[in-house]
Structure formats: structure tokens, C-alpha cells
mmCIF file of C-alpha atoms and ligand atoms in Angstrom:
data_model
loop_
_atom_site.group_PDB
_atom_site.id
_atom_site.type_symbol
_atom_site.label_atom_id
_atom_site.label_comp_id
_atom_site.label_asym_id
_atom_site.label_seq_id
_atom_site.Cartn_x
_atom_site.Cartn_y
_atom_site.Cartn_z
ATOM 1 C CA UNK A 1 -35.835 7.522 -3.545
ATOM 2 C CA UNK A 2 -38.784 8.574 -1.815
ATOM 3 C CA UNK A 3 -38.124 8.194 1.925
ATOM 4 C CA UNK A 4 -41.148 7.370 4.492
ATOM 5 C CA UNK A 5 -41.676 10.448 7.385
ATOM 6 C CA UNK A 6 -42.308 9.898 11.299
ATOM 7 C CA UNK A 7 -44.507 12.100 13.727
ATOM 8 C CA UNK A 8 -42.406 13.873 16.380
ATOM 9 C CA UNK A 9 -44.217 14.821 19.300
ATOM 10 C CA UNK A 10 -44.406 18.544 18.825
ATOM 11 C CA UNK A 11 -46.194 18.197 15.041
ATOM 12 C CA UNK A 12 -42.892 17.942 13.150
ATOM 13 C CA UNK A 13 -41.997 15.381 10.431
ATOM 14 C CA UNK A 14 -38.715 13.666 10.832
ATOM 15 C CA UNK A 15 -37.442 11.139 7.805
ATOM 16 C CA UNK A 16 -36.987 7.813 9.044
ATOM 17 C CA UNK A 17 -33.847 7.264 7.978
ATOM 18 C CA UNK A 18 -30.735 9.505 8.070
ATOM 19 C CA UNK A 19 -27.004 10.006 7.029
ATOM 20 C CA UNK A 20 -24.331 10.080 9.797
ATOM 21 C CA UNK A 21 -21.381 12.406 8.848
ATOM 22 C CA UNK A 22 -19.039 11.408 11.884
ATOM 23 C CA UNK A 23 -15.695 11.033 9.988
ATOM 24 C CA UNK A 24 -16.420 12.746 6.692
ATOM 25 C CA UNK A 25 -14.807 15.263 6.204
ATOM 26 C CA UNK A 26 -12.991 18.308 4.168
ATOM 27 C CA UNK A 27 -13.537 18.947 -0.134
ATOM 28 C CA UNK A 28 -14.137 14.937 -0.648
ATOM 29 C CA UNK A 29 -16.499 14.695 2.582
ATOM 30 C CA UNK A 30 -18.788 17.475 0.554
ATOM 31 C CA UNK A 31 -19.049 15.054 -2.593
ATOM 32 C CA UNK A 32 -19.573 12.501 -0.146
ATOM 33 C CA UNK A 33 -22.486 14.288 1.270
ATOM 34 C CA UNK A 34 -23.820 15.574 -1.830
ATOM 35 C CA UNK A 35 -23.642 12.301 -3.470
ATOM 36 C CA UNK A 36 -26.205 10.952 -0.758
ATOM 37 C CA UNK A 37 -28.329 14.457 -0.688
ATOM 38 C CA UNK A 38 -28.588 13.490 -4.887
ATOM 39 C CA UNK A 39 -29.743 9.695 -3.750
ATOM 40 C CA UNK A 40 -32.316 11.415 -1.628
ATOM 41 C CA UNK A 41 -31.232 11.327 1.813
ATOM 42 C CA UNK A 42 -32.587 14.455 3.770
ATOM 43 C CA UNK A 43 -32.265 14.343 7.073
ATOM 44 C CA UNK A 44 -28.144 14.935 7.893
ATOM 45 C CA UNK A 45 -26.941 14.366 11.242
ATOM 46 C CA UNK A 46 -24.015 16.039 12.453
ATOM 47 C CA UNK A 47 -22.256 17.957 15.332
ATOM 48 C CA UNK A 48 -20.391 20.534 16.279
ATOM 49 C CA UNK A 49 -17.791 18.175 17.882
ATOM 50 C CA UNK A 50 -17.385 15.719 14.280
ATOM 51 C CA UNK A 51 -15.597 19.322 12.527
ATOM 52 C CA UNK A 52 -18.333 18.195 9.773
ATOM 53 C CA UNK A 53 -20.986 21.175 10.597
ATOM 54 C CA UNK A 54 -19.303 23.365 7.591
ATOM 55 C CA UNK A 55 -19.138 21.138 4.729
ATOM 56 C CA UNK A 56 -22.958 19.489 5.696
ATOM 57 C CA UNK A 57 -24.170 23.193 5.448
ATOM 58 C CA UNK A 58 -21.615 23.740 1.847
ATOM 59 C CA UNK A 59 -22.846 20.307 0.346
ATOM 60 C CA UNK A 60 -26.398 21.576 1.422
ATOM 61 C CA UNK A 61 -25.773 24.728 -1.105
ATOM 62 C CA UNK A 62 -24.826 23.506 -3.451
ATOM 63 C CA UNK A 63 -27.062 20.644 -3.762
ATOM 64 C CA UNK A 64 -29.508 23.217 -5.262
ATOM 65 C CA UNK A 65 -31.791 21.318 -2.872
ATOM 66 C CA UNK A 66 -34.862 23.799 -1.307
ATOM 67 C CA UNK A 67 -33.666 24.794 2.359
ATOM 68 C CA UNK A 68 -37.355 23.193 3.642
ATOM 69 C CA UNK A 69 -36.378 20.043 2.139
ATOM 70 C CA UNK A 70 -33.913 18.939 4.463
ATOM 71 C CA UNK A 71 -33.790 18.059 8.550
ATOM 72 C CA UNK A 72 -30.611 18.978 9.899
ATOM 73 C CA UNK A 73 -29.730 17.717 13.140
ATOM 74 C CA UNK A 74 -26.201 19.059 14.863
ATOM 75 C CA UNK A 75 -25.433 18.659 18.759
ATOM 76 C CA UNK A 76 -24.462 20.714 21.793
ATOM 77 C CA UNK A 77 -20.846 20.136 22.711
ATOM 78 C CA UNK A 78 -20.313 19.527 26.852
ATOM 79 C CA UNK A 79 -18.396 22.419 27.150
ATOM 80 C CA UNK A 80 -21.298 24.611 26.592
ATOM 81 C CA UNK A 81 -24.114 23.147 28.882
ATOM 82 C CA UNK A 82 -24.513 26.890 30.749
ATOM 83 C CA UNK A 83 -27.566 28.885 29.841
ATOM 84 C CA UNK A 84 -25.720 31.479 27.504
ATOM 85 C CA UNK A 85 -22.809 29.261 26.401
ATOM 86 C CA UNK A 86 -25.420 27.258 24.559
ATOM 87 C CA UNK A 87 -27.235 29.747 22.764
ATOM 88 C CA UNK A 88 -24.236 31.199 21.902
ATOM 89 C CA UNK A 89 -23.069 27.608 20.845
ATOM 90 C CA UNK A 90 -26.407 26.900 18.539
ATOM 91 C CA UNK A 91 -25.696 30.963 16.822
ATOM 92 C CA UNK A 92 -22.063 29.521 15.989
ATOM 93 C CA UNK A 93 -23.195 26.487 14.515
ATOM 94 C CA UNK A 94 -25.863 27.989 12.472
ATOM 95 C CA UNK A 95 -23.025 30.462 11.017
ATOM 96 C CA UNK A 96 -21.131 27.876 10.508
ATOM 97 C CA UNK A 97 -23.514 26.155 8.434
ATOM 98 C CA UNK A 98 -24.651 28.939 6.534
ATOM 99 C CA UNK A 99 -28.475 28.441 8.489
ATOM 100 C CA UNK A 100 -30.957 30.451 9.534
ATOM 101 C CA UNK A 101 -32.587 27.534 11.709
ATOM 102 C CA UNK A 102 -31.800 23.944 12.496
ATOM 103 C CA UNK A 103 -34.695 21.263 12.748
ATOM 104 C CA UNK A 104 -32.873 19.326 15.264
ATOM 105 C CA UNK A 105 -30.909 20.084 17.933
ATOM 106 C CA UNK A 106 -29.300 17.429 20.361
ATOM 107 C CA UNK A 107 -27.684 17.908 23.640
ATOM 108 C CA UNK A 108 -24.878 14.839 22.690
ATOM 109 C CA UNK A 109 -24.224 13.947 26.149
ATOM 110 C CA UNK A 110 -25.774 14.326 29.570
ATOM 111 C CA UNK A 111 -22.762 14.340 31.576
ATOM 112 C CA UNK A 112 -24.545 14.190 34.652
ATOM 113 C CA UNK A 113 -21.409 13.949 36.960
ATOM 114 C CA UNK A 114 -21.550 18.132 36.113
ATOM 115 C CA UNK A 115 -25.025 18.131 36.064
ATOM 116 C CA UNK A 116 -25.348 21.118 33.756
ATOM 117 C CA UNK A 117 -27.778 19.538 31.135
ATOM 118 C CA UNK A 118 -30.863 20.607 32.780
ATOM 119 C CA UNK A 119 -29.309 24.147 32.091
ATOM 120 C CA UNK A 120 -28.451 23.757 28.451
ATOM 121 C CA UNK A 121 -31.947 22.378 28.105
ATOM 122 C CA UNK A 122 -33.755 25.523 28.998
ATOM 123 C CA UNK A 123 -31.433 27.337 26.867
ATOM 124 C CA UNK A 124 -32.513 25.262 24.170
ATOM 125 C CA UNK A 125 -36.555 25.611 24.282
ATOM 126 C CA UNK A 126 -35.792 29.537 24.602
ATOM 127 C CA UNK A 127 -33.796 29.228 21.528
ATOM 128 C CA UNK A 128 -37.027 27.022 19.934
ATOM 129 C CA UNK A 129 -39.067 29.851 21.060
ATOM 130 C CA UNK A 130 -36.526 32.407 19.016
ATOM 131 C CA UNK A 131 -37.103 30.507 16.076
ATOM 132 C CA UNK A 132 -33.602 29.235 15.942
ATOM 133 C CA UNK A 133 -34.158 25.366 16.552
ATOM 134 C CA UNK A 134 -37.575 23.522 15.548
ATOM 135 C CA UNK A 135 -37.588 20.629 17.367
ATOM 136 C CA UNK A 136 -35.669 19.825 20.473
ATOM 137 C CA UNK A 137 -34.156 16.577 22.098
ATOM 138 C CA UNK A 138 -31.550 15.100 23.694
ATOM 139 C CA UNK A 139 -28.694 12.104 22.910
ATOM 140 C CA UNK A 140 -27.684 9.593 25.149
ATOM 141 C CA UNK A 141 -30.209 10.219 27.704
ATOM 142 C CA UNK A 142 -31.021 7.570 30.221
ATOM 143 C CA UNK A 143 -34.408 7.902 32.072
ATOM 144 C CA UNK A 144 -33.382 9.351 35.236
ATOM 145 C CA UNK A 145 -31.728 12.324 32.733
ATOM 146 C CA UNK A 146 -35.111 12.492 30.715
ATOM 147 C CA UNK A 147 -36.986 12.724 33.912
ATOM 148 C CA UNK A 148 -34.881 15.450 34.821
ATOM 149 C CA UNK A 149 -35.317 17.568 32.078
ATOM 150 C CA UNK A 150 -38.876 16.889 32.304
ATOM 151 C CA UNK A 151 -39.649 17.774 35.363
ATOM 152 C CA UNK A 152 -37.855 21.310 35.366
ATOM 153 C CA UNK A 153 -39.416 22.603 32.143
ATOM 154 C CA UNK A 154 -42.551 20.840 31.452
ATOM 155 C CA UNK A 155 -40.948 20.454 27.742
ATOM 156 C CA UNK A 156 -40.055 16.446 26.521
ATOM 157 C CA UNK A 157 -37.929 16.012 23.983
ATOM 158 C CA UNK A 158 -38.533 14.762 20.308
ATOM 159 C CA UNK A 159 -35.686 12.556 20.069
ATOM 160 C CA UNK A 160 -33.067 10.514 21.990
ATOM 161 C CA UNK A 161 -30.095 9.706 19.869
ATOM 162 C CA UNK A 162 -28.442 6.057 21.385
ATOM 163 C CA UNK A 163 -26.375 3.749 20.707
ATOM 164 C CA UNK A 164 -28.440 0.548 18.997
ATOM 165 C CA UNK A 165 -27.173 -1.923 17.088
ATOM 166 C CA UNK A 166 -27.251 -6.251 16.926
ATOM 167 C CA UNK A 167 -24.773 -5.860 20.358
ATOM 168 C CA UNK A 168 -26.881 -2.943 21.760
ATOM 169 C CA UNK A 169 -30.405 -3.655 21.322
ATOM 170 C CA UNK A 170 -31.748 -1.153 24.246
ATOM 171 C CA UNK A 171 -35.202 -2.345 24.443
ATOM 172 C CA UNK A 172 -35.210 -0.739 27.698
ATOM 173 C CA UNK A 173 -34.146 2.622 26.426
ATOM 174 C CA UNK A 174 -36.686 2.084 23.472
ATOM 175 C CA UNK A 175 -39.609 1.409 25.944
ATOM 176 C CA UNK A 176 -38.885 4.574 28.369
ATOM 177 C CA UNK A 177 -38.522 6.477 25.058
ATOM 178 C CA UNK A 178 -42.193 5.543 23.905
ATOM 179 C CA UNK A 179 -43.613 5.713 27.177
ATOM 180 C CA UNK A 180 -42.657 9.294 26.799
ATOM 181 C CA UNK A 181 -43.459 9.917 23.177
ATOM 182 C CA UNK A 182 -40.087 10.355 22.083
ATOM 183 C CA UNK A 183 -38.476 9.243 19.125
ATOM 184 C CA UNK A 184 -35.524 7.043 19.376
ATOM 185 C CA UNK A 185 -32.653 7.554 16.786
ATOM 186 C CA UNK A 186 -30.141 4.848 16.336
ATOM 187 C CA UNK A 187 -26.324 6.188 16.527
ATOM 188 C CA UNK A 188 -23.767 3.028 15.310
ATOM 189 C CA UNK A 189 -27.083 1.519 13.503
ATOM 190 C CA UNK A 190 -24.603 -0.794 12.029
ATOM 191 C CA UNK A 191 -22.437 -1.120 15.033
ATOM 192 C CA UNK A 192 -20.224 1.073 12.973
ATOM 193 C CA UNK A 193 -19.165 -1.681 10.598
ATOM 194 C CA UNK A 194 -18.320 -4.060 13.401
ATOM 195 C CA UNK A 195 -18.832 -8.042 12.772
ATOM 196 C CA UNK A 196 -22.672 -7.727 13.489
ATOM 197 C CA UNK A 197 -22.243 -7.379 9.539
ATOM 198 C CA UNK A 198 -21.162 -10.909 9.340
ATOM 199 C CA UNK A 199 -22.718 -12.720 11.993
ATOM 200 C CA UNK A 200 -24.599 -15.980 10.794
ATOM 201 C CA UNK A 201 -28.309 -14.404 11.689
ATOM 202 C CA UNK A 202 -27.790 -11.454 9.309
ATOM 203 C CA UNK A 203 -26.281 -12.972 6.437
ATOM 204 C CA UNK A 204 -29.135 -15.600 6.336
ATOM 205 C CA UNK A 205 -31.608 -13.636 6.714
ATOM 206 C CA UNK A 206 -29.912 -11.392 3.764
ATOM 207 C CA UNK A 207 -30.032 -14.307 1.250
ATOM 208 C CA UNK A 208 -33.814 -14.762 2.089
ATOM 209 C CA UNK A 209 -34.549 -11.552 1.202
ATOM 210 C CA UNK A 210 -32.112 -10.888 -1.291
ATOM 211 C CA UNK A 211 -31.044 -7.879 0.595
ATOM 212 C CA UNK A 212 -27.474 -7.105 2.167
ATOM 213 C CA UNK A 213 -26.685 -7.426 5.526
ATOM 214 C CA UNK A 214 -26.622 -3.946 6.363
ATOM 215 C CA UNK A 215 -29.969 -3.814 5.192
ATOM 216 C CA UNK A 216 -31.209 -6.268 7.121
ATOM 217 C CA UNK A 217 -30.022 -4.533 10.117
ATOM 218 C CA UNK A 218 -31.519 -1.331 9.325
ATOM 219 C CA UNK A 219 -35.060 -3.161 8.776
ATOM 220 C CA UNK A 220 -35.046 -4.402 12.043
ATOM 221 C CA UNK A 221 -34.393 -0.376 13.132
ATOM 222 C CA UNK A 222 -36.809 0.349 11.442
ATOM 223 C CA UNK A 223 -39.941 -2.271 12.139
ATOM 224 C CA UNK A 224 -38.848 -1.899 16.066
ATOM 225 C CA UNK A 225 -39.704 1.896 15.179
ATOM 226 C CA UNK A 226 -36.087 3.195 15.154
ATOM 227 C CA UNK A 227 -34.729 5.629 13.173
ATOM 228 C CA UNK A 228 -31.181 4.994 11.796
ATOM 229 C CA UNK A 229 -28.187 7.680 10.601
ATOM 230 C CA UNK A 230 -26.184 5.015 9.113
ATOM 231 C CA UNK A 231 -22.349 6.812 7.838
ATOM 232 C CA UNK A 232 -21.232 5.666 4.718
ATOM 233 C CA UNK A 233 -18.539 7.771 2.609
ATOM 234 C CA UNK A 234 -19.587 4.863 -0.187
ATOM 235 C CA UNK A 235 -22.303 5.740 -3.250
ATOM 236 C CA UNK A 236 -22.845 2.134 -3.474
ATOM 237 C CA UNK A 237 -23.376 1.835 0.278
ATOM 238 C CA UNK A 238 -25.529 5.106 0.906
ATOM 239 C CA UNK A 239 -27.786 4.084 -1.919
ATOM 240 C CA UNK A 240 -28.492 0.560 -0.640
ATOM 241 C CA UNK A 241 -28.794 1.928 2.857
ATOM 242 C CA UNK A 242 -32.021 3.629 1.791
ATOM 243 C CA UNK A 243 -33.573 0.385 -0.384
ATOM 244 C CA UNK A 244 -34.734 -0.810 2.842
ATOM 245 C CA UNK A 245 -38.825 -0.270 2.686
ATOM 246 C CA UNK A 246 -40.153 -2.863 0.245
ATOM 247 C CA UNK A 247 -39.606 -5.999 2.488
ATOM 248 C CA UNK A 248 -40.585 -7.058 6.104
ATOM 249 C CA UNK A 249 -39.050 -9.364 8.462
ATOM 250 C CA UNK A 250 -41.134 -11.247 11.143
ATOM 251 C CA UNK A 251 -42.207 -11.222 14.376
ATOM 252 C CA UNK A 252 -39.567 -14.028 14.957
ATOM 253 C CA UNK A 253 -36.681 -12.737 12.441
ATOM 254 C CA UNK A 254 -36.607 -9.414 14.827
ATOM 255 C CA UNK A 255 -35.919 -11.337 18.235
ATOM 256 C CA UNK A 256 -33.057 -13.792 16.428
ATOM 257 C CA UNK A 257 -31.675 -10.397 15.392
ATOM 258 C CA UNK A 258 -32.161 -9.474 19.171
ATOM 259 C CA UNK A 259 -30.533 -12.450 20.576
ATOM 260 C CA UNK A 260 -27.082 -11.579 19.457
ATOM 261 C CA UNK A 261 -27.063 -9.008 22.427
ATOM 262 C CA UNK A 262 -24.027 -9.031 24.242
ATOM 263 C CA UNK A 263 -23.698 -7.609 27.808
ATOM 264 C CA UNK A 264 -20.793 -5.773 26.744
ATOM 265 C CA UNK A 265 -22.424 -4.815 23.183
ATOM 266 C CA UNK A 266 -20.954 -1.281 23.024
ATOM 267 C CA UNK A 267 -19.045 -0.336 20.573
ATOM 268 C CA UNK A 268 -16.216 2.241 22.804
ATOM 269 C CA UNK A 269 -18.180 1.277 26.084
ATOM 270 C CA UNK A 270 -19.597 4.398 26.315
ATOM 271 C CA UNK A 271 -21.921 4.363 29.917
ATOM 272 C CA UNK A 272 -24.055 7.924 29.949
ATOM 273 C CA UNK A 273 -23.889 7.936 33.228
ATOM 274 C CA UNK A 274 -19.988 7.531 33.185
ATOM 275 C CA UNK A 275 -19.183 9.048 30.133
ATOM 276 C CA UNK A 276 -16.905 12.221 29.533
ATOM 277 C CA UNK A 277 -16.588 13.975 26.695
ATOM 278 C CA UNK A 278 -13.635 14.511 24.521
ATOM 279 C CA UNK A 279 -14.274 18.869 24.111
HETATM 280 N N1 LIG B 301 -24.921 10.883 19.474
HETATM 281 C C1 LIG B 301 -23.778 10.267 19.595
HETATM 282 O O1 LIG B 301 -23.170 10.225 20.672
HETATM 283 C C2 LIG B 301 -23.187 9.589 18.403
HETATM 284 C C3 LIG B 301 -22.088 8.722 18.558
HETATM 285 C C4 LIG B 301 -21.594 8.095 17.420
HETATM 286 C C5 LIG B 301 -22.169 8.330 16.172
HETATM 287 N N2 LIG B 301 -23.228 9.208 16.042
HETATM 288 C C6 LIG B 301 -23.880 9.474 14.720
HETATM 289 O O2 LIG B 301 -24.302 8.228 14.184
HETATM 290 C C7 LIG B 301 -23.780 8.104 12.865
HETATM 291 C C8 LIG B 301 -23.588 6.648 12.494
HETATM 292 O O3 LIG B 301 -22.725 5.984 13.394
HETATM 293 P P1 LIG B 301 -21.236 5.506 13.023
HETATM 294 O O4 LIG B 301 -20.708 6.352 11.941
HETATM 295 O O5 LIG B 301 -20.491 5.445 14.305
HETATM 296 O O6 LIG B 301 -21.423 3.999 12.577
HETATM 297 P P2 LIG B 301 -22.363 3.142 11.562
HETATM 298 O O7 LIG B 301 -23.217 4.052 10.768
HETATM 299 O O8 LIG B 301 -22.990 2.079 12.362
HETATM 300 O O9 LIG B 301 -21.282 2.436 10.655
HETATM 301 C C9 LIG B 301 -20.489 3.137 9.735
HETATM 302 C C10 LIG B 301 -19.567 2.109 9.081
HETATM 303 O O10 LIG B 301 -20.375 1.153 8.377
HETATM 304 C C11 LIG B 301 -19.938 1.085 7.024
HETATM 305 N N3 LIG B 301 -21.138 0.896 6.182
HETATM 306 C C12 LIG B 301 -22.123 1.800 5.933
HETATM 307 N N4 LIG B 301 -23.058 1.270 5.122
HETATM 308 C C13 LIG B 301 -22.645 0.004 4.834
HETATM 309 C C14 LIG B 301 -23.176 -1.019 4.023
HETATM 310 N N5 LIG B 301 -24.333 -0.876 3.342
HETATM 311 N N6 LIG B 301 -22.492 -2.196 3.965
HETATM 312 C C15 LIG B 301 -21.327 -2.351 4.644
HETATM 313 N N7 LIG B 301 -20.768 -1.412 5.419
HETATM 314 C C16 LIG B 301 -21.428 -0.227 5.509
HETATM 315 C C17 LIG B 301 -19.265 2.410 6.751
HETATM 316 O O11 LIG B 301 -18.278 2.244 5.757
HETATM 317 P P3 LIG B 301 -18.347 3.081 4.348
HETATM 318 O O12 LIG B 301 -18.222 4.537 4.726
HETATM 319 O O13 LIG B 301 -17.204 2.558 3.584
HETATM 320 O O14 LIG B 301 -19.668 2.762 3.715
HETATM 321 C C18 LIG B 301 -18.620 2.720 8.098
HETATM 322 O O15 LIG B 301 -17.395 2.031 8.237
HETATM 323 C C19 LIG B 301 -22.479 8.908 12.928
HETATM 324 O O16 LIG B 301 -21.950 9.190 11.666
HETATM 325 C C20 LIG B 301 -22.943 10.107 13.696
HETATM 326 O O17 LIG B 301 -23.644 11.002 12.843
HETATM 327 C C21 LIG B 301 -23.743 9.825 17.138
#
């Protein structure tokens, strides 16, 4: 299935619409993996924390899929926000993988009560400028983090990687992402299987269109110019994750899909500015 492509700021195409590996894992995670690479998924997101970095790069291989085809994505753990500890950090994940470069590279979490990520980030555009990473960006960023970054370097990053889903809409995060040109990827696009699946909205909505509800949701990622990395270890499931292109919901189908926001809509109640991470 031919997948539509999104501009990054710095000149790079990104697919606009991934596969989350979080929880696959070992010899059956790799048939999982290549099962989607054969459906056409291309961009893989992963991390060094999900233990999934190896069999993403084996299921790569042996795919017999051209290295330049795909847009890996992997993260920088919290225990390696200094300056050296993350280049060393982004050579042991590309060995790992069996990679000469990655096209994505995250910082997963601010952690601003350390208040190292400003660090790690200039470790990461000298690592862009070594040709190991080609585009940079950040996950769970909240403005006063992207600022940050921002304002020490000069460099902004291609992506911020958040949690959105029907509980966690963000349209603040999603507005202070554009302002800045940055792409906003969708982490938990389906609220990791939660009951957003079932909620009245969706499956209405899915009948109209003949679609299912996970479909629906990952529509309305995409026509609010999200991008998702839904995680499914199903065929049946990956494949109909990326049959999402040839319909369009309205104006007015996207905000009834909005309203079932809930102020406590996350998923482990993961706060950035709180949050510490398991390393
Ligand atoms: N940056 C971060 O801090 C962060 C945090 C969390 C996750 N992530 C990334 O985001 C990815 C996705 O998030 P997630 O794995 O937490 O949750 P998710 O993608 O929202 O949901 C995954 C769940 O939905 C089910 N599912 C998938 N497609 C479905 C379909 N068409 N119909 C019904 N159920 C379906 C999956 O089951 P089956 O496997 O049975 O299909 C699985 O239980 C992760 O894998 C990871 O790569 C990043």
C-alpha cells in the first residue's frame, strides 16, 4: 500500500503513518515486524528503552527491503542526556540495529527536574552533523522545553512525539508544534486499545464510512495533521491500520471526536514536566 509522505522542516520526507514496536518483541516480534514491513509500512518507531531496537534492525534485513526505503526512528534513554553519554548512546543503538544512520532520533523524555536535555540536544545536532542521525527532534516536549532547546542552539526540532488520542486531544501541544514548524507524532494513537475503541462517536462514525473504529481514529490523526505509530502485533490489524486515505471526515465529525476529551485523558498519567523515567 502506497503510503502518503510529510515535509519535515529540515527538507526530509517522513511517512505519515508509522508502526509502534513498544511490546513486540523476540523471534515472533521479527515476523511481527516483517509482516507489516511486507504490508508496506516504512517508517518503524522504536527505542532503546522498548528492548525492540535489535529485532526492528533483523526484521529490516531480512525484509530484503532497500536500506533508503525505510525511516527509522529510536529514542535517547534519560540516563544518557550528558554530551558524550548520548553520542555514545546513538553509536550503540546503531550497532545494535545493524545501521549506519538513523532518520529519526528522539530525546523520549525531557526530564526537566535534571535539566540535562538541553545537553543531549547539542549532542544530537553534532551527531546530525557526523552523518549519524538525519533528522532530529524531541518526544514529550512541552513548550517551555522546546523553547529551551531553541534558544541554546538555534536548531528546532522535526518532530515531537506525544501522547494523542480521543482522551488526549492536545490541541494546545499541536498548535505550539505548528507555530514552530514541527511535526507532531501521535504516541497511544489509539489510546493503546483503551475504550476510545468503543465509545458511541467512533463506532458510528465507523458504520458511516464502512471503516473500523480504529480507523476512524487514525483519520482524525491524520486530517488534524498528525502522524500516528499505531502497535499492532495483528496482520489483520496492521493492514487495516494503513487503509485509512480514501475517505474524509468533516469539519464537524473531527470536533465530536474531540469532545470525548477527558481532563484526566492519559493513558499512565504521564505529566512531562513530572515524569521520571523507568532507565
Ligand atoms: N514517546 C513515548 O514516550 C511513547 C510512549 C508510548 C508509546 N510510544 C510509541 O507509540 C507506539 C504506539 O503506542 P501504544 O503501543 O502505546 O498504543 P496504541 O498504538 O494506541 O495501541 C496499541 C493497542 O491497540 C491494538 N490495536 C492496534 N490496531 C488495532 C485495530 N485496528 N483494531 C483494534 N485494536 C488495535 C493493539 O492490539 P494488537 O497488537 O492485537 O493489534 C494494541 O493492544 C508504541 O508502540 C511506541 O512505539 C511512544
Amino acid at each position: 500500500m502506497k503510503i502518503p509522505s510529510l515535509l519535515l522542516n529540515d527538507g526530509h520526507y517522513i511517512p505519515a503513518i508509522g508502526l509502534g514496536t513498544y511490546q513486540i518483541r523476540g523471534g515472533q516480534g521479527i515476523d511481527q515486524i516483517l509482516s507489516a514491513i511486507q504490508d508496506g509500512y516504512r517508517l518503524l518507531d522504536t527505542s532503546t528503552n522498548y528492548d525492540s531496537e535489535g529485532i526492528v534492525g533483523e526484521a529490516i534485513r531480512r525484509s530484503g527491503v532497500p536500506r533508503a526505503e525505510f525511516f527509522v526512528t529510536t529514542k535517547l534513554p534519560g540516563k544518557y542526556h550528558h554530551f558524550n553519554d548520548t553520542l555514545d548512546s546513538i553509536q550503540e543503538s546503531l550497532c545494535r540495529m545493524g545501521l549506519t544512520y538513523f532518520d529519526l532520533y528522539l530525546i523520549h523524555w525531557p526530564l526537566p527536574k535534571r535539566g540535562l536535555y538541553p545537553e543531549a540536544w547539542k549532542a544530537m545536532v553534532e551527531a546530525q552533523k557526523l552523518g549519524l542521525i538525519r533528522s532530529i527532534g524531541v518526544s514529550n516536549f512541552e513548550p517551555q522545553h522546546l523553547n529551551r532547546i531553541i534558544k541554546e542552539t538555534g536548531v528546532v526540532p522535526a518532530v515531537n512525539q506525544i501522547e494523542v488520542h480521543p482522551y488526549w486531544v492536545q490541541e494546545r501541544m499541536l498548535q505550539a508544534n505548528q507555530k514552530l514548524g514541527i511535526i507532531t507524532e501521535a504516541w497511544s494513537p489509539l489510546g493503546r486499545g483503551s475504550a476510545a475503541l468503543n465509545e458511541q462517536i467512533i463506532i458510528d462514525l465507523a458504520e458511516k464510512y464502512q471503516k473500523s473504529p480504529a480507523q476512524i481514529i487514525l483519520r482524525w490523526h491524520n486530517q488534524r495533521s498528525i502522524l500516528p505509530i499505531p502497535k499492532s502485533s495483528s496482520l489483520i490489524h496492521q493492514r487495516q491500520n494503513l487503509d485509512i486515505f480514501d475517505f474524509k471526515l468533516t469539519n464537524d465529525e473531527l470536533l465530536k471526536i474531540n469532545s470525548l476529551e477527558k481532563a484526566d485523558g492519559r493513558i499512565d498519567g504521564q505529566d512531562p514536566n513530572e515524569y521520571e523515567e523507568f532507565n
